[in-house]
Short mmCIF file of C-alpha atoms and ligand atoms in Angstrom, two decimals:
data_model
loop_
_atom_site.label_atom_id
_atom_site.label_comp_id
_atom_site.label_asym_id
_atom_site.label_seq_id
_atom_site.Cartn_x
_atom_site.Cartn_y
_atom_site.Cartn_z
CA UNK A 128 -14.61 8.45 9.77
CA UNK A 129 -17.74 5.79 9.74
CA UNK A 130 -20.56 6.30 12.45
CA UNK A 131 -19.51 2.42 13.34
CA UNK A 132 -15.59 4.16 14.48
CA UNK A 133 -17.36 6.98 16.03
CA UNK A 134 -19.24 4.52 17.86
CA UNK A 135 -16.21 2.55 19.10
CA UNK A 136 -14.01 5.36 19.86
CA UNK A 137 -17.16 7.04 21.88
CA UNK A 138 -18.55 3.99 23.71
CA UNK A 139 -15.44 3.55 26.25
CA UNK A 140 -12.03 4.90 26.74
CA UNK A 141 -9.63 1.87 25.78
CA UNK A 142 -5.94 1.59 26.17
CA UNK A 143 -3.85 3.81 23.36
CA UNK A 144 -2.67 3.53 20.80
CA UNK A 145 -4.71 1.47 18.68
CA UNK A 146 -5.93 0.76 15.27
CA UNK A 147 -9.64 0.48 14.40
CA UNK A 148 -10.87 -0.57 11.32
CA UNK A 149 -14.33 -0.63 9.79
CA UNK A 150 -14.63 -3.88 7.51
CA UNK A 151 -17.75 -2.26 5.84
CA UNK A 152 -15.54 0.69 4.50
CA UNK A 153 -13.04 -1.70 2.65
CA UNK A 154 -15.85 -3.81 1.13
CA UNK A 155 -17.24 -1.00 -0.04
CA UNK A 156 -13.94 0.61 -1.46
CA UNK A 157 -13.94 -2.62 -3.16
CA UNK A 158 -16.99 -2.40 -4.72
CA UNK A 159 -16.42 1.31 -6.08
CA UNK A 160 -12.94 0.00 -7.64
CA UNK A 161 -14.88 -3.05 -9.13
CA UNK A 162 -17.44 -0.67 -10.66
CA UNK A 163 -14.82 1.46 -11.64
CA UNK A 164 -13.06 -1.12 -13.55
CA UNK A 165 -15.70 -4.07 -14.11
CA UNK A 166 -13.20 -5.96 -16.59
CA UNK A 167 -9.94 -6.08 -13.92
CA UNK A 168 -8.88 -8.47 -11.54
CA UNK A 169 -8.75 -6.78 -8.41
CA UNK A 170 -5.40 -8.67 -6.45
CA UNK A 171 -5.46 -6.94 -2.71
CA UNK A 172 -1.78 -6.14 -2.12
CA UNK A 173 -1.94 -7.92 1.66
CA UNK A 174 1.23 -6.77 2.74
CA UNK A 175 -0.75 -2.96 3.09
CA UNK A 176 -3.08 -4.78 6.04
CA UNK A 177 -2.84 -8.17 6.18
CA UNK A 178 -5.26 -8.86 9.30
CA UNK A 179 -7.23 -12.02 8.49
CA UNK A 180 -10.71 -10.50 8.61
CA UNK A 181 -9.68 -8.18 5.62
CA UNK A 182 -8.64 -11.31 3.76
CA UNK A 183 -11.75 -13.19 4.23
CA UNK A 184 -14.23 -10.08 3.67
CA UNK A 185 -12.21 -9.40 0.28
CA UNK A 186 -12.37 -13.14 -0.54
CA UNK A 187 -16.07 -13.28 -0.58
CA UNK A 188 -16.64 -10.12 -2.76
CA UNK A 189 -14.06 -12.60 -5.49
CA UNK A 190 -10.44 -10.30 -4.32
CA UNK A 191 -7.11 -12.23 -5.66
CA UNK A 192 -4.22 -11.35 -3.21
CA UNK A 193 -0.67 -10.09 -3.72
CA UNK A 194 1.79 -11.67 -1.61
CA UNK A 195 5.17 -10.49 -0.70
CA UNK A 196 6.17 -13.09 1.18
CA UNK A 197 5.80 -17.00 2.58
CA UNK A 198 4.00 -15.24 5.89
CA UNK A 199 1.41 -13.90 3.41
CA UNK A 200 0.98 -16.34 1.21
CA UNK A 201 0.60 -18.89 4.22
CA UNK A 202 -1.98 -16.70 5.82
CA UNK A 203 -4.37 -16.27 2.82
CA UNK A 204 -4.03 -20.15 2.15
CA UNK A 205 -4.75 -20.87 6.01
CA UNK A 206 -7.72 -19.15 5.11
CA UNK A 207 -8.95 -20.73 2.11
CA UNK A 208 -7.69 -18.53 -0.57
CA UNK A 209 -6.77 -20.82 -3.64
CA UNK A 210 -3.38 -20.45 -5.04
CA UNK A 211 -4.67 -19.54 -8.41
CA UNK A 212 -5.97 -16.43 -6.58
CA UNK A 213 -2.54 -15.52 -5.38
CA UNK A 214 0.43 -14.07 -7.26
CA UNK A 215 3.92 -13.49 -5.72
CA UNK A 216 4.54 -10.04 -7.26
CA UNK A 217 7.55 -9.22 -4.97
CA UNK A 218 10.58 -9.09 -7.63
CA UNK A 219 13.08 -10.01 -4.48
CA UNK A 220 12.56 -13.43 -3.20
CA UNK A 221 14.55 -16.18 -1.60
CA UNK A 222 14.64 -19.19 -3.93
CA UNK A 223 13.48 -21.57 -1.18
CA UNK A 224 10.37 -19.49 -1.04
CA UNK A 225 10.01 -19.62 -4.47
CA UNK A 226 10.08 -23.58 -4.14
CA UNK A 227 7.95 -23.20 -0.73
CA UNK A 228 5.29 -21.11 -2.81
CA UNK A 229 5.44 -23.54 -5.70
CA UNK A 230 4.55 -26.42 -3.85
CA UNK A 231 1.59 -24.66 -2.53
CA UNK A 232 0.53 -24.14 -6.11
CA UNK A 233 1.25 -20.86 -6.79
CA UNK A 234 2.28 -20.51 -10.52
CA UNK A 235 2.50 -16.42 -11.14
CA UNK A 236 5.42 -14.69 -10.01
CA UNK A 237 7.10 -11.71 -10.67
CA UNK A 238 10.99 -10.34 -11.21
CA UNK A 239 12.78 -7.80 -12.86
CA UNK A 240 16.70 -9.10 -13.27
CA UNK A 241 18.28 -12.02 -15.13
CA UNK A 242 19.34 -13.54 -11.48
CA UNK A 243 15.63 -13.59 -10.14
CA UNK A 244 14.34 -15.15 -13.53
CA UNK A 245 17.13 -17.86 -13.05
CA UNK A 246 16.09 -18.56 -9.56
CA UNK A 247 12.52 -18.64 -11.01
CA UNK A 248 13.71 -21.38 -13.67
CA UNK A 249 15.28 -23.61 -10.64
CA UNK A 250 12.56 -23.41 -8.15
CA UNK A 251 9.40 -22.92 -10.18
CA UNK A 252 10.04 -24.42 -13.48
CA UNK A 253 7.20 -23.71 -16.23
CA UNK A 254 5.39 -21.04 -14.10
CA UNK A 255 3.86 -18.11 -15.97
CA UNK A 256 6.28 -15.00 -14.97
CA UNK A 257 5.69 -11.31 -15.38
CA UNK A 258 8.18 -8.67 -15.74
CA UNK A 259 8.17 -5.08 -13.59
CA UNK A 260 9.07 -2.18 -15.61
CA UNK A 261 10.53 0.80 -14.11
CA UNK A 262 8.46 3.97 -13.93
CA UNK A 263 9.27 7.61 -13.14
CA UNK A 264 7.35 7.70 -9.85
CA UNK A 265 6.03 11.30 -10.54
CA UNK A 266 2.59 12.32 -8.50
CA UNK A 267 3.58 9.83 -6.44
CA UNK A 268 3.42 10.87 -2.31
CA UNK A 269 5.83 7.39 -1.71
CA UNK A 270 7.45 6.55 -4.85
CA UNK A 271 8.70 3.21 -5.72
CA UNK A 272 10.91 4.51 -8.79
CA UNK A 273 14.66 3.25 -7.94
CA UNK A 274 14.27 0.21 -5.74
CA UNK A 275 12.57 -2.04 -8.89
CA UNK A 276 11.80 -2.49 -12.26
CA UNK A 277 13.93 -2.55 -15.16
CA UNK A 278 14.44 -0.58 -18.38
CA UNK A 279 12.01 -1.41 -21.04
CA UNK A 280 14.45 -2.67 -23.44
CA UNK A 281 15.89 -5.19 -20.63
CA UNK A 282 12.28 -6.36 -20.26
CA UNK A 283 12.51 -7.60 -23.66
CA UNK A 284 15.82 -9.38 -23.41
CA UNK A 285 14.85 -11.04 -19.72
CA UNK A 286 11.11 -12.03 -21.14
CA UNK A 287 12.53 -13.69 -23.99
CA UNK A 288 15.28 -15.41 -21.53
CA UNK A 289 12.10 -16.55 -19.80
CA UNK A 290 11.27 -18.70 -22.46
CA UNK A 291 14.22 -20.06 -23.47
CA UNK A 292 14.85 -20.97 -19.95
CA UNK A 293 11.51 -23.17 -19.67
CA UNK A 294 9.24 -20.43 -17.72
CA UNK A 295 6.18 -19.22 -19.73
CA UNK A 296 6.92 -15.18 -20.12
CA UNK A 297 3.43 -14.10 -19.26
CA UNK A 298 3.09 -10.59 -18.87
CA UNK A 299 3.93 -7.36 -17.64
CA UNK A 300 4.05 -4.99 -14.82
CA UNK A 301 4.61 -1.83 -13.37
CA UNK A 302 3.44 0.45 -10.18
CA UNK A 303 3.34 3.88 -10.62
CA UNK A 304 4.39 4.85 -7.20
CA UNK A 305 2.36 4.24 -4.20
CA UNK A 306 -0.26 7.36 -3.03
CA UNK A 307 -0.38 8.33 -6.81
CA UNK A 308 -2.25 11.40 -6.70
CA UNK A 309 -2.48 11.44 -10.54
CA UNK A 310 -4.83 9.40 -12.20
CA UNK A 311 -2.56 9.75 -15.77
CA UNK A 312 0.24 8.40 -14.49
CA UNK A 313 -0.49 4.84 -15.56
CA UNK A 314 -0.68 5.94 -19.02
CA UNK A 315 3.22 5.78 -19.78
CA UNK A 316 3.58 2.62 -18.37
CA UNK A 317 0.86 1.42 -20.45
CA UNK A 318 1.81 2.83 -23.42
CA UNK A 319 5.65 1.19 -23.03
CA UNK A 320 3.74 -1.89 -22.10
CA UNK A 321 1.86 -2.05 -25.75
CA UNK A 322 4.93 -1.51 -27.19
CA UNK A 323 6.91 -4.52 -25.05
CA UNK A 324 3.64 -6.58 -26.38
CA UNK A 325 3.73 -5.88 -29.99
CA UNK A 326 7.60 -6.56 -30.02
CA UNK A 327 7.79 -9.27 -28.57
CA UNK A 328 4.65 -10.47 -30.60
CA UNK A 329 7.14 -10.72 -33.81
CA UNK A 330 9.57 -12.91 -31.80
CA UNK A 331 6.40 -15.41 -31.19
CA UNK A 332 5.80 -14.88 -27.76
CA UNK A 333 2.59 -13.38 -26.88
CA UNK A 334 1.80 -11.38 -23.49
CA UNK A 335 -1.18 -11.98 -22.09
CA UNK A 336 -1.13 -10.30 -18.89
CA UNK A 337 -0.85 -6.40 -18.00
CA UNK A 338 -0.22 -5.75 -13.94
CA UNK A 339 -1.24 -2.22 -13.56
CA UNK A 340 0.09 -2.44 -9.86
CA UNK A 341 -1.23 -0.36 -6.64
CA UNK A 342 -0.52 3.41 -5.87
CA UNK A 343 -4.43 4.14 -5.40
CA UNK A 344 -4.67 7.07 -2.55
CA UNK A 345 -5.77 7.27 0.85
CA UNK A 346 -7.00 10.87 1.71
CA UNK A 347 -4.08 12.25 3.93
CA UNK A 348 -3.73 16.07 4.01
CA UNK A 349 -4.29 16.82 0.44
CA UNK A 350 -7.28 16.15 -1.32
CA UNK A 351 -7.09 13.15 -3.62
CA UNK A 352 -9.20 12.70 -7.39
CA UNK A 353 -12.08 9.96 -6.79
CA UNK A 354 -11.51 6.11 -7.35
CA UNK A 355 -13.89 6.60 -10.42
CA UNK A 356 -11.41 9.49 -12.03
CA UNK A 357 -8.86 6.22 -11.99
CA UNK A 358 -11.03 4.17 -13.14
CA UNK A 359 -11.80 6.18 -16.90
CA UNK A 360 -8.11 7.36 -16.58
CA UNK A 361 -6.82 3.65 -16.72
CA UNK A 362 -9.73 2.24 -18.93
CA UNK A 363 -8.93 5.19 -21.72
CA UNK A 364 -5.43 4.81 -21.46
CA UNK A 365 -6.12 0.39 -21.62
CA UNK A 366 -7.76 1.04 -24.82
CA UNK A 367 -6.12 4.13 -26.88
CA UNK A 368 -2.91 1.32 -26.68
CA UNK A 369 -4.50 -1.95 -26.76
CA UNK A 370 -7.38 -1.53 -29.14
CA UNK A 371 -9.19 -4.49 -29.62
CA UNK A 372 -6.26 -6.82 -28.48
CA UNK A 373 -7.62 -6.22 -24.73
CA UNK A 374 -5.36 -8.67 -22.32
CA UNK A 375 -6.09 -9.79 -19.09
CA UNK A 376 -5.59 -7.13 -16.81
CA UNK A 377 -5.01 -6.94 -12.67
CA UNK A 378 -4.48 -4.11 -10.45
CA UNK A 379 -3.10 -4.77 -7.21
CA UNK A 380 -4.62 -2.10 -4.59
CA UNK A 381 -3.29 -1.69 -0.64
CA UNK A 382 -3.51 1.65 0.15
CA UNK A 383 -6.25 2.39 -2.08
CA UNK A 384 -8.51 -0.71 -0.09
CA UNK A 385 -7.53 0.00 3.27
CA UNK A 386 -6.04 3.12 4.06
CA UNK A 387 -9.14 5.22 4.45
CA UNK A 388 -11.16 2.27 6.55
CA UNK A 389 -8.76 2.76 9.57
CA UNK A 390 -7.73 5.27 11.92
CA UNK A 391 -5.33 5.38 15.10
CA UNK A 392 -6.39 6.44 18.37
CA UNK A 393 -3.33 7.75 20.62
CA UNK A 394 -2.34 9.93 23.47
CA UNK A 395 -0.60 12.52 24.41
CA UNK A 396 2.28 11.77 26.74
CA UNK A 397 3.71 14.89 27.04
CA UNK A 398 3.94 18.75 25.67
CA UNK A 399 7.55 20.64 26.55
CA UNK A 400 8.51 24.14 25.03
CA UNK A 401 11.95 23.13 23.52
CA UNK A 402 14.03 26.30 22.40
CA UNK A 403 15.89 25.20 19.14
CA UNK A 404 14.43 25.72 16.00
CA UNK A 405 11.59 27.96 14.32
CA UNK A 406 8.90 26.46 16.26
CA UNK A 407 8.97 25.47 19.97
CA UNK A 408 6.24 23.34 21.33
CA UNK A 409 7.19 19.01 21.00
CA UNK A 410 4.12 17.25 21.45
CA UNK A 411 4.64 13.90 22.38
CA UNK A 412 2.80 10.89 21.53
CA UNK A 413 2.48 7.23 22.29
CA UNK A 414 2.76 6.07 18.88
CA UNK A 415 5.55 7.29 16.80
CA UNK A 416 7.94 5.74 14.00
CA UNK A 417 8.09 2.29 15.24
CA UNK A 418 4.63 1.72 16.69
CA UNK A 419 2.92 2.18 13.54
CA UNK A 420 3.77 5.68 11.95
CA UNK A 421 7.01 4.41 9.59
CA UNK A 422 5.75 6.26 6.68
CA UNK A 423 5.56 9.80 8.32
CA UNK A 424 9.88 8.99 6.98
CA UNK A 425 10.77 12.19 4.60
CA UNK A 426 7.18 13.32 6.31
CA UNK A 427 6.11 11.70 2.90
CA UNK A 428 2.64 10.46 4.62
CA UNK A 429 0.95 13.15 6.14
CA UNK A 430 -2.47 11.97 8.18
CA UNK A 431 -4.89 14.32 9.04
CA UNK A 432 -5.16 14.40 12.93
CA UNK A 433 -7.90 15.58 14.98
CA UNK A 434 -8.47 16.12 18.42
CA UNK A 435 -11.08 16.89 21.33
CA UNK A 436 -10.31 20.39 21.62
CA UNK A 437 -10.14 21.25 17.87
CA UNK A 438 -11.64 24.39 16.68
CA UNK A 439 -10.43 26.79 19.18
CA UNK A 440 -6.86 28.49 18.83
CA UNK A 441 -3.89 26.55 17.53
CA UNK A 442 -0.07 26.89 17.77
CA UNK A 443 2.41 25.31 15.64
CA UNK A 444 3.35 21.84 16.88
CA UNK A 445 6.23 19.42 16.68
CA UNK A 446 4.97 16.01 16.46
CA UNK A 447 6.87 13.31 17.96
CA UNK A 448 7.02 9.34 18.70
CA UNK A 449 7.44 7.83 22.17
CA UNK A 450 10.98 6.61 22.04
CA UNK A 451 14.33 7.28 23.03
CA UNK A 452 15.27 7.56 19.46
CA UNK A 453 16.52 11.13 17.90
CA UNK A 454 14.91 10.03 13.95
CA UNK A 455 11.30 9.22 16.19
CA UNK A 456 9.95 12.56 15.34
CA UNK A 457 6.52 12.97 13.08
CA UNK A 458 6.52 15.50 11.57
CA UNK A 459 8.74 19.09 12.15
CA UNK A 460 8.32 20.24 8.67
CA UNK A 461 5.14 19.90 7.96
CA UNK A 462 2.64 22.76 9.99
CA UNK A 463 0.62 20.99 12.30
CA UNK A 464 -1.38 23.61 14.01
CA UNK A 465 -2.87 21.68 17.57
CA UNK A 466 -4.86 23.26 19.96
CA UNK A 467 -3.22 25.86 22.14
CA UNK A 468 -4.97 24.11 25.30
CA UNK A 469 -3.88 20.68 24.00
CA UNK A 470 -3.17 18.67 27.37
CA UNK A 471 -0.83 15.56 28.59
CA UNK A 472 -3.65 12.52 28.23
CA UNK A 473 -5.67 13.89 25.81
CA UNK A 474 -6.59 11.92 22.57
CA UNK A 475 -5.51 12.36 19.07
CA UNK A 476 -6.86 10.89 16.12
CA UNK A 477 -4.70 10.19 13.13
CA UNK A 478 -7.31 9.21 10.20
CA UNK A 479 -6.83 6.93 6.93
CA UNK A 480 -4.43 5.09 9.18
CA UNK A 481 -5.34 1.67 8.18
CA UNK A 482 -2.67 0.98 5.50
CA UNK A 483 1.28 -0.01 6.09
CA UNK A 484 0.81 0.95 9.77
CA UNK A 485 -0.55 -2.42 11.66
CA UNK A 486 2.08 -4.58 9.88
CA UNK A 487 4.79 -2.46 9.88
CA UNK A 488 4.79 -1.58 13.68
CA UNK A 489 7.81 -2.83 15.78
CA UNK A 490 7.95 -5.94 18.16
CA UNK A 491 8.97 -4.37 21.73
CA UNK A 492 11.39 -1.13 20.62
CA UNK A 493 11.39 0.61 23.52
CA UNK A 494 9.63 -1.63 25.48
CA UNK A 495 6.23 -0.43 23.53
CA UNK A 496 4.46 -3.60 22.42
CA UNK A 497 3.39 -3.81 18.50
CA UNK A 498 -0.22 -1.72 17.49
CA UNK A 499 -3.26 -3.57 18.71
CA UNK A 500 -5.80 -3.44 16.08
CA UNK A 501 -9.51 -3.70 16.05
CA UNK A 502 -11.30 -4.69 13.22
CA UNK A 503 -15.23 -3.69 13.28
C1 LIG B 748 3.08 -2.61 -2.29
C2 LIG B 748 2.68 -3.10 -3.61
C3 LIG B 748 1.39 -2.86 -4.08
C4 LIG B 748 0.39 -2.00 -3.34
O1 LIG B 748 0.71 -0.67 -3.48
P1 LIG B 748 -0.28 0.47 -2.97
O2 LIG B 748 0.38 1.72 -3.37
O3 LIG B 748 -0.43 0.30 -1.50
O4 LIG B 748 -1.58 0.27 -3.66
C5 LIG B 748 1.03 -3.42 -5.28
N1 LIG B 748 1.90 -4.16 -5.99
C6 LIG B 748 3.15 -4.41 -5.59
C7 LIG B 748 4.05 -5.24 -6.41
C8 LIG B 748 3.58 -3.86 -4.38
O5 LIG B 748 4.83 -4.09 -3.98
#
């Protein structure tokens, strides 16, 4: 946690739960990744934190943005961003968003099925168009291994269809599961990715992009390797398959930029001994599932949390949202040892809580209204 969040979280006792965010901490992630890979477009994957001040700040240092969606791509444009800084690397869009993002200039989209590519061909004739592979997922703490991409042989077919449909097949993608905690992971999608470039080379169409996607950690419970371990991992990997024929490559960060410049403040709301399972104690929180905590799902996120009264003795804790929902429960599975003189209105810290928490938090469930966020 930055001095400048132990600052704010010291200097007065504001309404929980909230985000905070230190701007200097993302700018400076950004910097280490841009070190770390001097020859890569860095696109910022907005839909991880898309609060305008990140936007702007990752503007300046020369970000391109991801966009999901119209929202997005509307927000970074309301903001200056130039559509030939934007790509629309969602593989599931409506095709009157494809026209709507089209007309605002954007000309690099993504898709993974013959149905998306045709819907590309309508809306967004002659645009350059990648193609998302499918990849394994393994290391990954949230994968993203069923949901999209298609087989490698299918990318073939679909980036020839590309062409003969009037699009200009442009490149290739792939994420490697988001919170990758393995630096080698990108190197089988890379490799498959040399191989979809040199075949499709003899048909006479020629690549020119490779999308190495996001999946770069925050630091939740487990240690994670260094941005810099990514950095040689993915640079060695770029060049054992590419050799000299080095295309233009982007890597699409969220987690990775954000994650670790945030954290949540909340509050306990209550603590009741429940007698039904191994352990007994259900702290309660004001933030839970819908407020902000979505990926604590599967407990596949797990944030470090601190408290006041750490460092004394601890007893095994159920974590739990706010609402009068059954699923709204943190974490049961995963040990989190709290204080044993942990009290109703105390505060509890949940760091690296600045990515897919903000955006993702729900409009009134519950009557709770969505996570105000603070950005320092
Ligand atoms: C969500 C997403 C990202 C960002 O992933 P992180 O794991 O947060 O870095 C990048 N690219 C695409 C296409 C995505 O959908």
């Amino acid at each position: 946690m930055s001095e400048k969040i132990q600052r704010f979280l010291s200097e007065k006792r504001r309404e929980t739960p909230f985000l905070v965010l230190d701007l200097d901490l993302v700018v400076e992630r950004y910097r280490l990744l841009k070190d770390a890979l001097p020859t890569v477009g860095i696109y910022y994957a907005v839909k991880a934190n898309p609060a305008d001040e990140i936007v702007v700040a990752l503007e300046r240092e020369g970000a391109g943005f991801d966009v999901a969606g119209i929202a997005e791509l509307e927000g970074c444009a309301r903001l200056g961003i130039p559509a030939s800084r934007m790509s629309y690397g969602h593989t599931i869009k409506k095709e009157a968003d494809i026209a709507c993002a089209r007309s605002a200039g954007i000309d690099l989209f993504a898709f993974d099925s013959k149905a998306e590519l045709q819907k590309l061909a309508r809306a967004a004739p002659g645009s350059r168009v990648f193609c998302r592979i499918e990849t394994q997922g393994d290391g990954a703490e949230w994968p993203l291994s069923k949901k999209f991409g298609c087989r490698i042989d299918i990318a073939e077919a679909l980036l020839k269809d590309a062409r003969d449909l009037g699009l200009e097949p442009y490149g290739v993608s792939f994420h490697v599961g988001s919170q990758q905690t393995d630096p080698e992971q990108w190197d089988v999608a890379i490799a498959e990715t040399a191989g979809l470039f040199r075949s499709l080379e003899k048909t006479g169409i020629e690549l020119r992009l490779v999308n190495l996607g996001g999946g770069l950690p925050a630091r939740y419970l487990s240690e994670v390797p260094a941005v810099a371990r990514y950095g040689e991992a993915i640079s060695t990997s770029m060049r054992h398959h590419f050799g000299n024929q080095m295309p233009e490559i982007i890597l699409e960060p969220g987690r990775g930029l954000v994650g670790d410049a945030g954290v949540i403040e909340a509050e306990v709301v209550l603590i009741a001994d429940r007698h039904n399972g191994a352990t007994s104690r259900w702290v309660y929180l004001d933030i839970g599932k819908f407020g902000g905590l979505p990926e604590t799902i599967g407990e596949a996120i797990k944030y470090r949390i601190r408290t006041d009264r750490d460092g004394g003795e601890t007893i095994p804790s159920i974590l739990a949202g706010p609402t009068c929902e059954e699923l709204d429960v943190l974490y049961e599975h995963t040990p989190y040892p709290l204080p044993k003189d942990l009290r109703i209105g105390d505060r509890v810290v949940f760091k690296s809580a600045g990515a897919y928490t903000w955006s993702y938090s729900a409009v009134c469930f519950n009557g709770v209204p969505p996570l105000k966020q603070y950005i320092i």
